[in-house]
Each structure stands twice: as C-alpha cells, then as structure tokens.
Coordinates of C-alpha atoms and ligand atoms in Angstrom, one line a residue:
M13 CA 18.1 -5.4 13.0
T14 CA 19.3 -2.1 12.8
A15 CA 18.2 0.9 10.6
Q16 CA 21.4 0.0 8.8
N17 CA 19.8 -2.6 6.8
F18 CA 17.5 -0.2 5.2
K19 CA 20.2 2.6 3.7
G20 CA 19.9 3.3 0.2
R21 CA 17.5 0.3 -0.4
S22 CA 14.7 1.1 -2.5
L23 CA 10.8 -0.2 -1.8
L24 CA 9.0 -2.0 -5.1
C25 CA 7.5 -4.9 -3.2
W26 CA 7.3 -6.2 -0.2
L27 CA 8.6 -9.7 -1.3
D28 CA 12.0 -8.4 -1.4
Y29 CA 12.0 -7.5 2.3
T30 CA 12.2 -10.2 5.7
A31 CA 9.5 -10.3 7.9
E32 CA 12.1 -9.0 10.4
E33 CA 12.3 -5.9 8.3
I34 CA 8.9 -5.3 7.8
R35 CA 8.3 -5.6 11.8
Y36 CA 11.1 -3.0 11.8
L37 CA 9.2 -0.7 9.8
L38 CA 6.1 -1.0 11.8
D39 CA 7.8 -0.1 15.0
L40 CA 9.6 2.7 13.5
S41 CA 6.4 3.8 12.4
R42 CA 4.8 3.8 15.6
Q43 CA 7.3 5.8 16.9
V44 CA 6.9 8.0 13.9
K45 CA 3.3 8.6 14.9
E46 CA 3.5 9.2 18.4
E47 CA 6.0 11.9 17.8
A48 CA 3.1 13.5 15.8
K49 CA 1.0 13.2 18.3
R50 CA 3.0 14.2 20.9
G51 CA 3.3 17.7 18.6
E52 CA 7.5 17.3 18.1
A53 CA 9.1 18.4 15.0
H54 CA 12.1 16.7 13.4
R55 CA 14.5 18.3 10.2
R56 CA 15.8 14.7 9.6
F57 CA 15.5 15.0 5.8
T58 CA 17.1 18.7 5.7
G59 CA 19.2 19.0 2.7
K60 CA 17.6 16.1 0.9
T61 CA 15.6 16.0 -2.3
L62 CA 12.8 13.6 -3.2
A63 CA 11.3 13.5 -7.2
L64 CA 7.6 12.7 -7.0
L65 CA 6.5 10.7 -10.2
F66 CA 2.7 10.3 -11.3
E67 CA 1.6 8.7 -14.3
K68 CA -2.1 8.3 -12.1
R69 CA -4.2 10.7 -10.1
S70 CA -3.4 10.5 -6.5
T71 CA -4.5 12.1 -3.6
R72 CA -3.3 10.2 -0.3
T73 CA 0.1 9.4 -1.2
R74 CA 0.9 12.4 -2.9
C75 CA 0.1 14.1 0.4
A76 CA 1.5 11.5 2.1
F77 CA 5.0 11.8 0.4
E78 CA 5.0 15.4 0.2
T79 CA 4.0 16.3 4.3
A80 CA 6.4 13.7 5.5
F81 CA 9.3 14.8 3.6
G82 CA 8.7 18.2 3.3
E83 CA 7.7 19.1 7.2
E84 CA 11.1 17.2 7.9
G85 CA 12.9 20.1 6.2
G86 CA 13.4 17.9 2.6
H87 CA 12.5 19.3 -1.1
P88 CA 9.7 17.2 -2.9
V89 CA 9.3 18.2 -6.3
F90 CA 5.9 16.7 -8.1
L91 CA 6.3 15.9 -11.7
S92 CA 3.5 14.4 -13.5
T93 CA 3.9 13.0 -16.9
Q94 CA 2.8 16.4 -18.4
D95 CA 5.8 17.7 -17.3
I96 CA 8.7 15.4 -17.8
H97 CA 9.8 13.1 -20.3
L98 CA 9.2 10.1 -18.9
G99 CA 9.4 7.3 -21.4
V100 CA 8.7 10.0 -24.2
K101 CA 11.2 11.2 -26.2
E102 CA 14.0 10.4 -23.7
A103 CA 14.5 6.8 -22.6
L104 CA 13.4 5.8 -19.2
E105 CA 17.0 4.9 -18.1
D106 CA 18.7 8.1 -19.3
T107 CA 15.9 10.2 -16.9
A108 CA 16.5 8.0 -13.8
R109 CA 20.2 8.7 -14.4
V110 CA 19.5 12.4 -14.4
L111 CA 17.0 12.1 -11.4
G112 CA 19.7 10.2 -9.3
R113 CA 22.2 13.0 -10.0
M114 CA 19.6 15.4 -8.7
F115 CA 17.5 14.0 -5.9
S116 CA 18.2 11.7 -2.7
A117 CA 15.4 9.5 -3.8
I118 CA 12.5 9.1 -6.0
Q119 CA 8.6 8.1 -5.6
F120 CA 7.0 6.7 -8.8
R121 CA 3.1 6.0 -8.9
G122 CA 2.0 4.5 -12.4
Y123 CA 1.6 1.8 -14.6
K124 CA 4.0 -1.0 -15.2
Q125 CA 6.0 -2.1 -12.1
S126 CA 9.2 -2.8 -14.8
T127 CA 8.8 0.9 -14.8
A128 CA 9.8 1.5 -11.1
E129 CA 12.2 -1.7 -11.2
T130 CA 14.0 0.5 -14.0
L131 CA 14.4 3.6 -12.2
A132 CA 15.7 1.8 -9.2
Q133 CA 18.1 0.0 -11.6
Y134 CA 19.5 3.2 -13.1
S135 CA 19.1 6.0 -10.6
G136 CA 21.2 4.3 -8.3
V137 CA 19.0 6.4 -5.1
P138 CA 16.2 4.5 -3.4
V139 CA 12.8 4.3 -5.2
Y140 CA 9.4 3.8 -3.6
N141 CA 6.5 2.2 -5.3
G142 CA 3.7 4.6 -4.6
L143 CA 1.5 2.2 -6.8
T144 CA 1.8 0.5 -10.2
D145 CA -0.6 -1.8 -11.9
S146 CA 0.7 -4.9 -9.8
F147 CA 1.4 -3.7 -6.1
H148 CA 0.8 -0.8 -3.8
P149 CA 3.5 -1.8 -0.9
T150 CA 3.3 1.9 1.4
Q151 CA -0.3 1.0 1.1
A152 CA 0.0 -2.4 3.0
L153 CA 2.1 -1.4 5.1
A154 CA 0.1 1.3 6.4
D155 CA -3.1 -1.2 6.7
I156 CA -1.2 -3.7 8.6
Q157 CA -0.2 -0.8 11.3
T158 CA -4.2 -0.2 11.4
L159 CA -5.1 -3.7 12.0
E160 CA -2.3 -3.6 14.9
E161 CA -3.8 -0.7 16.3
N162 CA -6.9 -2.6 16.8
F163 CA -6.0 -6.2 17.6
G164 CA -2.1 -6.2 18.9
N165 CA 0.2 -8.3 16.8
A166 CA -1.4 -9.3 13.6
A167 CA 0.3 -12.6 13.2
G168 CA -2.5 -15.1 13.8
K169 CA -5.5 -12.6 12.9
K170 CA -7.7 -12.9 10.1
L171 CA -7.7 -10.1 7.4
C172 CA -10.5 -10.8 4.7
F173 CA -10.5 -8.9 1.4
V174 CA -13.5 -8.9 -1.0
G175 CA -13.4 -7.8 -3.7
D176 CA -11.1 -7.9 -7.2
G177 CA -8.5 -10.4 -6.5
R178 CA -6.2 -9.7 -8.9
N179 CA -5.8 -6.0 -8.4
N180 CA -2.5 -4.4 -6.9
V181 CA -4.2 -3.9 -3.1
A182 CA -5.1 -7.4 -3.0
R183 CA -1.7 -8.5 -4.6
S184 CA 0.2 -6.7 -2.0
L185 CA -2.1 -8.0 1.0
L186 CA -1.8 -11.5 0.0
V187 CA 2.5 -11.0 0.2
I188 CA 2.5 -8.9 3.2
C189 CA 0.1 -11.2 5.4
A190 CA 2.1 -14.3 4.1
K191 CA 5.1 -12.9 5.4
L192 CA 3.8 -11.8 8.7
G193 CA 2.0 -14.7 9.8
I194 CA -1.5 -13.2 9.2
H195 CA -4.3 -15.2 7.5
V196 CA -5.8 -13.8 4.8
T197 CA -8.9 -14.7 2.8
V198 CA -9.6 -13.4 -0.6
I199 CA -13.4 -13.5 -1.7
T200 CA -13.6 -13.4 -5.4
P201 CA -15.8 -14.1 -8.3
P202 CA -13.4 -17.2 -10.0
E203 CA -13.1 -15.0 -12.9
L204 CA -10.9 -12.8 -10.7
N205 CA -9.0 -15.1 -8.4
P206 CA -5.4 -13.7 -7.8
D207 CA -2.4 -14.1 -10.2
P208 CA -1.3 -18.2 -9.6
A209 CA 2.3 -17.1 -10.1
L210 CA 2.0 -14.7 -6.9
L211 CA 0.0 -17.4 -5.0
A212 CA 3.0 -19.8 -6.1
L213 CA 5.3 -17.0 -4.2
C214 CA 3.1 -16.5 -1.3
E215 CA 2.5 -20.1 -0.3
P216 CA 6.0 -21.3 0.8
L217 CA 6.0 -17.8 2.5
A218 CA 3.2 -18.7 4.5
R219 CA 3.9 -22.1 5.2
S220 CA 7.2 -20.7 7.3
S221 CA 5.1 -17.5 9.0
G222 CA 2.2 -19.8 9.3
A223 CA -0.2 -17.9 7.6
E224 CA -3.2 -19.5 5.9
I225 CA -4.3 -18.6 2.6
Q226 CA -7.6 -19.0 1.4
I227 CA -9.2 -18.1 -1.7
A228 CA -12.9 -18.2 -1.9
A229 CA -16.1 -17.3 -4.0
D230 CA -18.6 -17.7 -1.3
V231 CA -18.8 -14.6 1.0
D232 CA -19.2 -17.3 4.3
A233 CA -16.0 -17.3 4.0
A234 CA -16.0 -14.0 5.6
A235 CA -16.6 -15.6 9.2
G236 CA -14.3 -15.1 11.9
A237 CA -12.5 -12.5 10.2
H238 CA -10.8 -9.3 12.3
A239 CA -11.0 -7.2 9.4
L240 CA -12.9 -7.3 5.9
Y241 CA -10.9 -5.3 3.4
T242 CA -11.9 -4.0 0.2
D243 CA -11.0 -1.9 -2.7
V244 CA -12.8 -0.3 -5.9
W245 CA -14.3 -2.5 -8.4
V246 CA -12.7 -0.7 -11.3
S247 CA -8.8 0.5 -10.5
M248 CA -7.2 3.1 -12.8
G249 CA -6.6 2.4 -16.1
E250 CA -9.1 -0.3 -16.5
E251 CA -12.0 1.7 -17.1
A252 CA -13.0 -0.2 -20.4
H253 CA -13.7 -3.1 -17.8
K254 CA -16.4 -0.9 -15.7
D255 CA -19.6 -2.9 -16.7
E256 CA -18.3 -6.2 -16.3
R257 CA -16.9 -5.3 -13.2
K258 CA -20.2 -4.1 -11.7
R259 CA -21.7 -7.2 -13.0
L260 CA -18.8 -9.7 -11.4
L261 CA -18.6 -7.9 -8.2
G262 CA -21.7 -6.7 -7.9
P263 CA -22.8 -9.7 -5.1
Y264 CA -19.9 -8.8 -3.0
Q265 CA -20.5 -5.5 -1.8
V266 CA -19.2 -4.8 1.6
N267 CA -22.7 -3.7 3.6
Q268 CA -23.8 -4.1 7.2
A269 CA -25.2 -8.0 6.2
L270 CA -21.7 -8.9 4.9
M271 CA -20.0 -7.2 7.9
D272 CA -22.2 -9.2 10.2
R273 CA -21.0 -12.4 8.6
T274 CA -17.7 -12.1 10.4
G275 CA -19.8 -12.9 13.5
R276 CA -17.0 -10.8 15.7
K277 CA -18.6 -7.8 17.3
D278 CA -15.0 -6.3 17.1
S279 CA -14.5 -6.5 13.5
I280 CA -13.3 -3.4 11.4
F281 CA -13.7 -2.5 7.9
M282 CA -10.8 -1.2 5.9
H283 CA -10.6 0.4 2.3
C284 CA -7.1 1.8 0.8
L285 CA -10.0 4.8 -0.5
P286 CA -10.8 6.4 -2.3
A287 CA -14.1 4.7 -2.1
V288 CA -16.8 4.8 -4.3
K289 CA -20.0 4.3 -2.2
G290 CA -23.0 2.3 -3.2
E291 CA -20.3 0.2 -5.4
E292 CA -17.8 -1.8 -3.8
V293 CA -19.0 -0.6 -0.2
T294 CA -22.1 1.1 1.3
A295 CA -21.9 4.7 2.8
D296 CA -23.2 3.6 6.3
V297 CA -20.3 0.9 6.7
L298 CA -17.5 3.4 5.2
D299 CA -18.8 6.0 7.6
G300 CA -19.9 3.9 10.6
P301 CA -18.3 2.8 13.6
Q302 CA -16.5 0.1 12.3
S303 CA -15.2 2.3 9.7
R304 CA -10.6 2.4 10.1
A305 CA -10.4 3.7 6.6
W306 CA -9.6 7.4 8.0
D307 CA -7.0 5.9 10.1
E308 CA -5.6 3.9 7.4
A309 CA -5.3 7.1 5.6
E310 CA -3.6 9.0 8.0
N311 CA -1.4 5.7 8.9
R312 CA 0.0 6.2 5.2
K313 CA 2.2 9.5 6.4
H314 CA 3.6 7.7 9.3
T315 CA 4.6 4.6 7.2
I316 CA 5.6 6.5 4.3
K317 CA 7.8 9.0 6.5
A318 CA 9.5 5.7 8.5
I319 CA 10.3 4.0 5.1
M320 CA 12.0 7.4 4.0
L321 CA 13.7 7.7 7.1
A322 CA 15.3 4.2 7.3
T323 CA 16.0 3.9 3.5
L324 CA 17.3 7.5 3.2
S325 CA 19.7 7.6 6.8
G326 CA 20.0 4.6 7.7
D327 CA 19.9 6.3 11.2
A328 CA 17.8 5.2 14.3
L329 CA 15.2 8.0 15.5
Ligands
CP427 N1 -4.9 4.9 -1.2 C1 -4.3 5.3 -2.1 O1 -3.2 5.3 -2.8 O2 -5.1 6.6 -2.1 P1 -4.6 7.6 -3.6 O3 -4.8 7.5 -4.8 O4 -5.4 8.7 -3.2 O5 -2.8 8.0 -3.4
NVA428 N1 -6.6 -0.7 -6.7 C1 -6.6 1.1 -6.8 C2 -6.0 1.0 -5.8 C3 -6.3 3.1 -5.4 C4 -5.5 3.2 -4.3 C5 -6.2 1.3 -8.3 O1 -5.1 0.8 -8.7 O2 -6.9 2.4 -8.6

C-alpha cells in the first residue's frame, strides 16, 4: 500500500475503500496529528484550491477542512447554497464541470448522496462527502482514530451506537466497523432499525473481517462495550419528526446509568457533536471524565488532512 493508491480518488462512502486503505489513512492521520503536536508547519497544499459546498450547516466539518487545507498553503473557498447555483437554474452536472476546471478538490455537505456522486462523476477532481442524509465518512474515520487512541487497534473491540439507527452517523459506523473487524452494536427502537439493504452490504464484510454486527432494542446490549456512541435524535432535514423521535428515543438517553451498563471501568463516551444536552446525552456524561467527544472533534481535522494529503498529492509525508 502506498499513497499512490489514493491519488485522484473521492471519498463518498467507506464501502469504496478496502480495510487496508482505511488503515493506511488512520496511520497517516496519526502521523499528521503528531506533526501538529510537535508544532511542525508544512506547505503541502500550496497552489491547490478546495471548494467547500454546504447545503446544511456545519461547525466542525467546515472548520476542519478550511484550517487543514489553508494552514498548508491551500486556498479553500466556502460556498453555501445562498451563494451559488447548486441544482437551481444550472444543472448540477454543469456546476460540477465548472468547479472541476477551477478547483483541485470539492467538499460537499448536503442532503442527497446522489449529489455527491454526481459532483464526483462530472468534476473530474476528488470529492469529499462532508455529510449527506446517507453517510458521514470523514466523521467515522475520526471516530475510529479516537477509539484507537484509547484502546489500541480497534479490531475486536466493541462499539455500541445508541440512538437513531438509520441515521448517517450510525450507517457510517456500521460500514467502517464491518470493514475493520470492530464489533458494532446498534441499540435502537425497532422503528429506527438500520436499513436492511445497508446491513446486507455490511454482513459479508463483517464475516470476512471478523466483526460482529448486532441490532438490539434493549439497552442491556451495551454490556461489554468499550465505547458508547450517540448522536442527535433529530438529524438535519428531519425536524418534522421531532416529537416522534423524542417519544421513541427517550428511553435510549445516554446517562451515567447507561454508561455503567457497559460493565467496563475504562469505557468511553463518544458523540460526533453537536449535542443536545438533556436529550440524547446528559450534560454530566458529555462533560464528564469518560467523554472523548472533544478528541473526536479535534481528530476531524487530522483525519481530513490525511484524506486530502493522500488523494490530492499521492505523496507520503
Ligand atoms: N460532527 C460534525 O459533522 O459537526 P458539524 O455539523 O459541526 O460539521
Ligand atoms: N446525524 C446528524 C449528524 C450531525 C453531524 C445530522 O445529520 O444532523
């Protein structure tokens, strides 16, 4: 495996990457983080440009892409749907072609996974999925980096997602865990069970990696988990379902009693953020000693830089 395997590739979903490639990016991200901690400055994106397309709001993803790219000499340009013709007036394919003539790469955050796919198909430059309704792959890479900072190689460890089992974060964790041999349990009410079509894709991956995938309605399934992970009950774009989600997910709040159900003194709490304290997680858990949510947020920047280094330059560090 060399960096050349990545040159020019998009990251739309981890289904498109092998376990070995994901491991390479995790290793690169660890090195990037070590460089940052040593205070090293590099200029590896000098002369390169990055379009940051946002249909939905963002704090971490936008800031991670902008700072990771800009501090290495690249020029990021933030473009919300208020600013450009994205699927309005101009065909998406045409916008993609034009952006591909002006930018080295494109980040897309928005609703449809197909928009990210079309941008990748017609722009001819790497497209990074910064969150769609279907997947949040850059988040999942930062999550696994965080898990490994606490427990070493994540293969064979147990990650338990508690909450909306259909959402983009749960889906991305299912895929990356199935690829990397990480046992993944989704604790969710049956109404919010993960999409069977996605599970059908993940199950053979899990069989070959040694991962166990478990879907459970009972919080007892948290027993033995190294990490309990949750996300908001209402994802962006699903605000109309707020009352129903509160009713369905109320019993699944991650509080200290649920953390204690892991039965492990060293278990950690994870959250992609932003968090709604008092809903999916209590403030004492999010702000408490088991929480690694702030490390995950920081690791967004290191993992995103690693992904861009590999796909834009194809060079090793
Ligand atoms: N975790 C995450 O994607 O955060 P933002 O929505 O702030 O980008
Ligand atoms: N599931 C959440 C993740 C936010 C980072 C959402 O899509 O709003």
